[in-house]
């Protein structure tokens, strides 16, 4: 039996993928511990992007599940969740990591980060945008506490868990295998690892 080709999202790196309307992408948390910052852009107009603030407003939820759609700032569905084998814990609240966050954490040398991964991955496709939208942080475990503070905890997903997302329009989707190795958001071992994806028709 042969299925769709499985490609890598290398640890600490970004990957941009073109997705046609109606196609589904399976995003695989191969080690179970890897957070994947995820963005989507209208392929015909990169100025329209998947918006976490509008997705929370549109769905009246801070965490979306099967049947829910992530929408753009123009309130148009971009990616719909069609399957989730993980416990369904994903984050829509936190920003992408950037070099300044690592400097705050005491890093004195350049540290790879999701913001630069986004722009590097787009550049590999010959694309450029002047902004960094808030990402969908797949598999990232950021519980809201009773006092409405948040915690940063290791993922609860298991090795091989996957999410299937269906494109509601022609998209460029970008993933970053988050390079965070100074806090446990990529697991207690604080070790970024490879993840994978497969495009299904
Ligand atoms: Zn990151």
PDB file of C-alpha atoms and ligand atoms in Angstrom:
ATOM      1  CA  UNK A   1       0.000   0.000   0.000  1.00  0.00           C
ATOM      2  CA  UNK A   2       1.312   3.429  -0.859  1.00  0.00           C
ATOM      3  CA  UNK A   3      -0.026   6.599   0.694  1.00  0.00           C
ATOM      4  CA  UNK A   4       0.788  10.246   0.074  1.00  0.00           C
ATOM      5  CA  UNK A   5       4.486  11.142   0.310  1.00  0.00           C
ATOM      6  CA  UNK A   6       5.560  12.147   3.794  1.00  0.00           C
ATOM      7  CA  UNK A   7       7.935  15.115   4.001  1.00  0.00           C
ATOM      8  CA  UNK A   8      10.001  16.468   6.838  1.00  0.00           C
ATOM      9  CA  UNK A   9       9.697  19.624   8.873  1.00  0.00           C
ATOM     10  CA  UNK A  10      13.256  19.612  10.226  1.00  0.00           C
ATOM     11  CA  UNK A  11      13.855  20.373  13.894  1.00  0.00           C
ATOM     12  CA  UNK A  12      14.420  24.125  14.461  1.00  0.00           C
ATOM     13  CA  UNK A  13      13.524  24.951  10.834  1.00  0.00           C
ATOM     14  CA  UNK A  14      10.590  26.184   8.794  1.00  0.00           C
ATOM     15  CA  UNK A  15       8.847  24.679   5.804  1.00  0.00           C
ATOM     16  CA  UNK A  16       6.436  26.362   3.369  1.00  0.00           C
ATOM     17  CA  UNK A  17       3.914  24.269   1.461  1.00  0.00           C
ATOM     18  CA  UNK A  18       1.423  25.151  -1.295  1.00  0.00           C
ATOM     19  CA  UNK A  19      -2.016  23.724  -0.663  1.00  0.00           C
ATOM     20  CA  UNK A  20      -4.867  23.844  -3.186  1.00  0.00           C
ATOM     21  CA  UNK A  21      -8.476  24.447  -2.169  1.00  0.00           C
ATOM     22  CA  UNK A  22      -9.984  21.136  -1.095  1.00  0.00           C
ATOM     23  CA  UNK A  23      -6.661  19.449  -0.318  1.00  0.00           C
ATOM     24  CA  UNK A  24      -5.987  18.138   3.160  1.00  0.00           C
ATOM     25  CA  UNK A  25      -2.663  18.204   4.961  1.00  0.00           C
ATOM     26  CA  UNK A  26      -1.810  15.738   7.705  1.00  0.00           C
ATOM     27  CA  UNK A  27       0.542  17.312  10.232  1.00  0.00           C
ATOM     28  CA  UNK A  28       2.354  14.659  12.204  1.00  0.00           C
ATOM     29  CA  UNK A  29       3.915  15.180  15.620  1.00  0.00           C
ATOM     30  CA  UNK A  30       6.443  12.423  15.005  1.00  0.00           C
ATOM     31  CA  UNK A  31       8.129  12.560  18.438  1.00  0.00           C
ATOM     32  CA  UNK A  32       4.945  13.674  20.227  1.00  0.00           C
ATOM     33  CA  UNK A  33       6.843  16.502  21.916  1.00  0.00           C
ATOM     34  CA  UNK A  34       7.297  18.956  19.044  1.00  0.00           C
ATOM     35  CA  UNK A  35       5.341  22.200  18.818  1.00  0.00           C
ATOM     36  CA  UNK A  36       4.653  23.413  15.280  1.00  0.00           C
ATOM     37  CA  UNK A  37       3.988  27.097  14.761  1.00  0.00           C
ATOM     38  CA  UNK A  38       1.647  27.254  11.775  1.00  0.00           C
ATOM     39  CA  UNK A  39       0.612  30.073   9.437  1.00  0.00           C
ATOM     40  CA  UNK A  40      -1.596  30.191   6.357  1.00  0.00           C
ATOM     41  CA  UNK A  41      -1.781  32.825   3.634  1.00  0.00           C
ATOM     42  CA  UNK A  42      -4.148  33.314   0.709  1.00  0.00           C
ATOM     43  CA  UNK A  43      -1.950  32.182  -2.176  1.00  0.00           C
ATOM     44  CA  UNK A  44      -3.464  34.851  -4.442  1.00  0.00           C
ATOM     45  CA  UNK A  45      -3.015  37.678  -1.922  1.00  0.00           C
ATOM     46  CA  UNK A  46      -0.471  37.163   0.834  1.00  0.00           C
ATOM     47  CA  UNK A  47      -1.958  40.172   2.632  1.00  0.00           C
ATOM     48  CA  UNK A  48      -4.783  37.879   3.775  1.00  0.00           C
ATOM     49  CA  UNK A  49      -3.576  35.551   6.505  1.00  0.00           C
ATOM     50  CA  UNK A  50      -4.968  33.110   9.027  1.00  0.00           C
ATOM     51  CA  UNK A  51      -5.789  35.192  12.093  1.00  0.00           C
ATOM     52  CA  UNK A  52      -5.775  33.806  15.624  1.00  0.00           C
ATOM     53  CA  UNK A  53      -7.726  36.769  17.023  1.00  0.00           C
ATOM     54  CA  UNK A  54     -10.424  36.420  14.365  1.00  0.00           C
ATOM     55  CA  UNK A  55     -10.462  32.617  14.690  1.00  0.00           C
ATOM     56  CA  UNK A  56     -11.102  32.921  18.443  1.00  0.00           C
ATOM     57  CA  UNK A  57     -13.827  35.502  17.815  1.00  0.00           C
ATOM     58  CA  UNK A  58     -15.395  33.565  14.908  1.00  0.00           C
ATOM     59  CA  UNK A  59     -15.585  30.322  16.910  1.00  0.00           C
ATOM     60  CA  UNK A  60     -16.046  31.872  20.384  1.00  0.00           C
ATOM     61  CA  UNK A  61     -13.294  29.546  21.618  1.00  0.00           C
ATOM     62  CA  UNK A  62      -9.623  29.872  22.470  1.00  0.00           C
ATOM     63  CA  UNK A  63      -8.918  26.310  21.325  1.00  0.00           C
ATOM     64  CA  UNK A  64     -10.499  24.953  18.140  1.00  0.00           C
ATOM     65  CA  UNK A  65     -11.417  21.335  17.462  1.00  0.00           C
ATOM     66  CA  UNK A  66     -12.713  19.010  14.748  1.00  0.00           C
ATOM     67  CA  UNK A  67     -15.252  20.798  12.563  1.00  0.00           C
ATOM     68  CA  UNK A  68     -13.974  24.271  13.438  1.00  0.00           C
ATOM     69  CA  UNK A  69     -12.336  26.576  10.901  1.00  0.00           C
ATOM     70  CA  UNK A  70      -9.450  28.953  11.333  1.00  0.00           C
ATOM     71  CA  UNK A  71     -10.371  32.144   9.488  1.00  0.00           C
ATOM     72  CA  UNK A  72      -8.569  35.140   8.035  1.00  0.00           C
ATOM     73  CA  UNK A  73      -8.920  38.733   9.220  1.00  0.00           C
ATOM     74  CA  UNK A  74     -11.509  38.954   6.407  1.00  0.00           C
ATOM     75  CA  UNK A  75     -13.547  36.275   8.296  1.00  0.00           C
ATOM     76  CA  UNK A  76     -13.102  33.726   5.511  1.00  0.00           C
ATOM     77  CA  UNK A  77     -12.347  30.103   6.451  1.00  0.00           C
ATOM     78  CA  UNK A  78      -8.806  29.092   5.537  1.00  0.00           C
ATOM     79  CA  UNK A  79      -8.149  25.770   7.300  1.00  0.00           C
ATOM     80  CA  UNK A  80     -10.783  23.444   8.743  1.00  0.00           C
ATOM     81  CA  UNK A  81      -9.878  20.795  11.318  1.00  0.00           C
ATOM     82  CA  UNK A  82     -11.106  17.444   9.977  1.00  0.00           C
ATOM     83  CA  UNK A  83      -9.280  15.046  12.303  1.00  0.00           C
ATOM     84  CA  UNK A  84      -7.165  15.234  15.438  1.00  0.00           C
ATOM     85  CA  UNK A  85      -5.725  12.088  16.982  1.00  0.00           C
ATOM     86  CA  UNK A  86      -3.997  14.084  19.728  1.00  0.00           C
ATOM     87  CA  UNK A  87      -5.794  15.115  22.941  1.00  0.00           C
ATOM     88  CA  UNK A  88      -6.714  18.304  21.068  1.00  0.00           C
ATOM     89  CA  UNK A  89      -4.504  20.684  23.031  1.00  0.00           C
ATOM     90  CA  UNK A  90      -3.240  23.462  20.738  1.00  0.00           C
ATOM     91  CA  UNK A  91      -2.506  27.115  21.428  1.00  0.00           C
ATOM     92  CA  UNK A  92      -3.899  30.234  19.773  1.00  0.00           C
ATOM     93  CA  UNK A  93      -2.772  32.725  22.408  1.00  0.00           C
ATOM     94  CA  UNK A  94       0.995  33.038  22.271  1.00  0.00           C
ATOM     95  CA  UNK A  95       3.204  34.831  19.779  1.00  0.00           C
ATOM     96  CA  UNK A  96       5.808  33.136  17.646  1.00  0.00           C
ATOM     97  CA  UNK A  97       9.190  33.072  19.349  1.00  0.00           C
ATOM     98  CA  UNK A  98      11.696  35.575  17.999  1.00  0.00           C
ATOM     99  CA  UNK A  99      15.341  36.462  18.638  1.00  0.00           C
ATOM    100  CA  UNK A 100      14.387  38.995  21.296  1.00  0.00           C
ATOM    101  CA  UNK A 101      12.584  36.397  23.415  1.00  0.00           C
ATOM    102  CA  UNK A 102      15.749  34.299  23.486  1.00  0.00           C
ATOM    103  CA  UNK A 103      17.752  37.402  24.428  1.00  0.00           C
ATOM    104  CA  UNK A 104      15.281  37.960  27.297  1.00  0.00           C
ATOM    105  CA  UNK A 105      15.941  34.381  28.375  1.00  0.00           C
ATOM    106  CA  UNK A 106      19.669  35.073  28.509  1.00  0.00           C
ATOM    107  CA  UNK A 107      20.795  33.824  25.132  1.00  0.00           C
ATOM    108  CA  UNK A 108      23.840  35.848  24.070  1.00  0.00           C
ATOM    109  CA  UNK A 109      24.215  34.476  20.578  1.00  0.00           C
ATOM    110  CA  UNK A 110      21.708  34.288  17.755  1.00  0.00           C
ATOM    111  CA  UNK A 111      19.102  31.627  18.487  1.00  0.00           C
ATOM    112  CA  UNK A 112      16.998  30.166  15.712  1.00  0.00           C
ATOM    113  CA  UNK A 113      13.355  31.141  16.142  1.00  0.00           C
ATOM    114  CA  UNK A 114       9.910  30.639  14.609  1.00  0.00           C
ATOM    115  CA  UNK A 115       9.610  34.215  13.329  1.00  0.00           C
ATOM    116  CA  UNK A 116      12.783  33.945  11.247  1.00  0.00           C
ATOM    117  CA  UNK A 117      11.789  30.403  10.218  1.00  0.00           C
ATOM    118  CA  UNK A 118       8.534  31.776   8.770  1.00  0.00           C
ATOM    119  CA  UNK A 119      10.311  34.375   6.656  1.00  0.00           C
ATOM    120  CA  UNK A 120      13.097  31.977   5.610  1.00  0.00           C
ATOM    121  CA  UNK A 121      10.565  29.366   4.501  1.00  0.00           C
ATOM    122  CA  UNK A 122       8.592  31.917   2.493  1.00  0.00           C
ATOM    123  CA  UNK A 123      11.829  33.178   0.901  1.00  0.00           C
ATOM    124  CA  UNK A 124      12.588  29.611  -0.247  1.00  0.00           C
ATOM    125  CA  UNK A 125       9.333  29.892  -2.241  1.00  0.00           C
ATOM    126  CA  UNK A 126      10.323  33.336  -3.534  1.00  0.00           C
ATOM    127  CA  UNK A 127       7.747  35.012  -1.267  1.00  0.00           C
ATOM    128  CA  UNK A 128       8.082  37.918   1.141  1.00  0.00           C
ATOM    129  CA  UNK A 129       5.719  39.529   3.646  1.00  0.00           C
ATOM    130  CA  UNK A 130       6.373  42.608   5.803  1.00  0.00           C
ATOM    131  CA  UNK A 131       4.689  41.270   8.954  1.00  0.00           C
ATOM    132  CA  UNK A 132       4.495  38.232  11.230  1.00  0.00           C
ATOM    133  CA  UNK A 133       0.943  37.105  11.998  1.00  0.00           C
ATOM    134  CA  UNK A 134       0.226  35.388  15.287  1.00  0.00           C
ATOM    135  CA  UNK A 135       0.709  31.662  14.692  1.00  0.00           C
ATOM    136  CA  UNK A 136      -1.467  28.669  15.417  1.00  0.00           C
ATOM    137  CA  UNK A 137       0.758  26.719  17.790  1.00  0.00           C
ATOM    138  CA  UNK A 138      -0.138  23.111  17.029  1.00  0.00           C
ATOM    139  CA  UNK A 139       0.403  20.725  19.964  1.00  0.00           C
ATOM    140  CA  UNK A 140       1.512  23.593  22.260  1.00  0.00           C
ATOM    141  CA  UNK A 141       0.151  23.236  25.782  1.00  0.00           C
ATOM    142  CA  UNK A 142      -0.665  26.644  27.256  1.00  0.00           C
ATOM    143  CA  UNK A 143      -3.396  26.177  29.860  1.00  0.00           C
ATOM    144  CA  UNK A 144      -5.324  29.168  31.163  1.00  0.00           C
ATOM    145  CA  UNK A 145      -5.379  28.947  34.954  1.00  0.00           C
ATOM    146  CA  UNK A 146      -8.400  29.817  37.155  1.00  0.00           C
ATOM    147  CA  UNK A 147      -6.866  33.257  37.842  1.00  0.00           C
ATOM    148  CA  UNK A 148      -6.509  33.682  34.044  1.00  0.00           C
ATOM    149  CA  UNK A 149      -2.755  33.541  34.099  1.00  0.00           C
ATOM    150  CA  UNK A 150      -1.238  31.080  31.645  1.00  0.00           C
ATOM    151  CA  UNK A 151       1.311  28.300  32.053  1.00  0.00           C
ATOM    152  CA  UNK A 152       3.798  26.897  29.547  1.00  0.00           C
ATOM    153  CA  UNK A 153       3.756  23.116  29.802  1.00  0.00           C
ATOM    154  CA  UNK A 154       5.138  20.201  27.747  1.00  0.00           C
ATOM    155  CA  UNK A 155       2.849  18.882  24.992  1.00  0.00           C
ATOM    156  CA  UNK A 156       0.380  16.153  25.930  1.00  0.00           C
ATOM    157  CA  UNK A 157       0.392  14.676  22.420  1.00  0.00           C
ATOM    158  CA  UNK A 158       1.863  11.227  21.793  1.00  0.00           C
ATOM    159  CA  UNK A 159       4.425  10.114  19.221  1.00  0.00           C
ATOM    160  CA  UNK A 160       2.783   9.982  15.806  1.00  0.00           C
ATOM    161  CA  UNK A 161      -0.312  11.971  16.737  1.00  0.00           C
ATOM    162  CA  UNK A 162      -1.581  13.975  13.801  1.00  0.00           C
ATOM    163  CA  UNK A 163      -3.968  16.748  12.881  1.00  0.00           C
ATOM    164  CA  UNK A 164      -5.645  16.856   9.466  1.00  0.00           C
ATOM    165  CA  UNK A 165      -6.446  20.307   8.116  1.00  0.00           C
ATOM    166  CA  UNK A 166      -8.468  20.962   4.957  1.00  0.00           C
ATOM    167  CA  UNK A 167      -7.776  24.031   2.817  1.00  0.00           C
ATOM    168  CA  UNK A 168     -10.839  26.201   2.179  1.00  0.00           C
ATOM    169  CA  UNK A 169      -8.936  28.256  -0.419  1.00  0.00           C
ATOM    170  CA  UNK A 170      -5.627  28.070  -2.294  1.00  0.00           C
ATOM    171  CA  UNK A 171      -3.035  28.588   0.418  1.00  0.00           C
ATOM    172  CA  UNK A 172       0.589  28.836   1.299  1.00  0.00           C
ATOM    173  CA  UNK A 173       0.952  27.112   4.666  1.00  0.00           C
ATOM    174  CA  UNK A 174       4.115  27.513   6.719  1.00  0.00           C
ATOM    175  CA  UNK A 175       5.249  25.359   9.627  1.00  0.00           C
ATOM    176  CA  UNK A 176       8.067  25.992  12.062  1.00  0.00           C
ATOM    177  CA  UNK A 177       9.357  23.157  14.219  1.00  0.00           C
ATOM    178  CA  UNK A 178       9.834  25.501  17.162  1.00  0.00           C
ATOM    179  CA  UNK A 179      13.516  25.802  18.185  1.00  0.00           C
ATOM    180  CA  UNK A 180      12.651  26.556  21.830  1.00  0.00           C
ATOM    181  CA  UNK A 181      15.157  24.598  23.943  1.00  0.00           C
ATOM    182  CA  UNK A 182      15.223  26.825  27.039  1.00  0.00           C
ATOM    183  CA  UNK A 183      11.705  26.079  28.306  1.00  0.00           C
ATOM    184  CA  UNK A 184       9.784  22.744  28.316  1.00  0.00           C
ATOM    185  CA  UNK A 185       7.232  23.670  25.632  1.00  0.00           C
ATOM    186  CA  UNK A 186       8.891  21.111  23.321  1.00  0.00           C
ATOM    187  CA  UNK A 187       8.895  18.476  26.049  1.00  0.00           C
ATOM    188  CA  UNK A 188      10.675  18.040  29.366  1.00  0.00           C
ATOM    189  CA  UNK A 189      13.923  17.179  27.556  1.00  0.00           C
ATOM    190  CA  UNK A 190      13.865  20.635  25.918  1.00  0.00           C
ATOM    191  CA  UNK A 191      14.954  19.119  22.624  1.00  0.00           C
ATOM    192  CA  UNK A 192      13.436  20.249  19.300  1.00  0.00           C
ATOM    193  CA  UNK A 193      12.902  17.286  16.968  1.00  0.00           C
ATOM    194  CA  UNK A 194      11.788  16.625  13.389  1.00  0.00           C
ATOM    195  CA  UNK A 195       8.097  16.527  12.543  1.00  0.00           C
ATOM    196  CA  UNK A 196       6.425  15.489   9.282  1.00  0.00           C
ATOM    197  CA  UNK A 197       3.508  16.251   6.986  1.00  0.00           C
ATOM    198  CA  UNK A 198       1.718  14.666   4.063  1.00  0.00           C
ATOM    199  CA  UNK A 199      -0.527  16.379   1.527  1.00  0.00           C
ATOM    200  CA  UNK A 200      -3.628  14.325   0.774  1.00  0.00           C
ATOM    201  CA  UNK A 201      -6.012  15.042  -2.082  1.00  0.00           C
TER     202      UNK A 201
HETATM  203 ZN1  LIG B   1       9.051  28.993  18.421  1.00  0.00          ZN
END
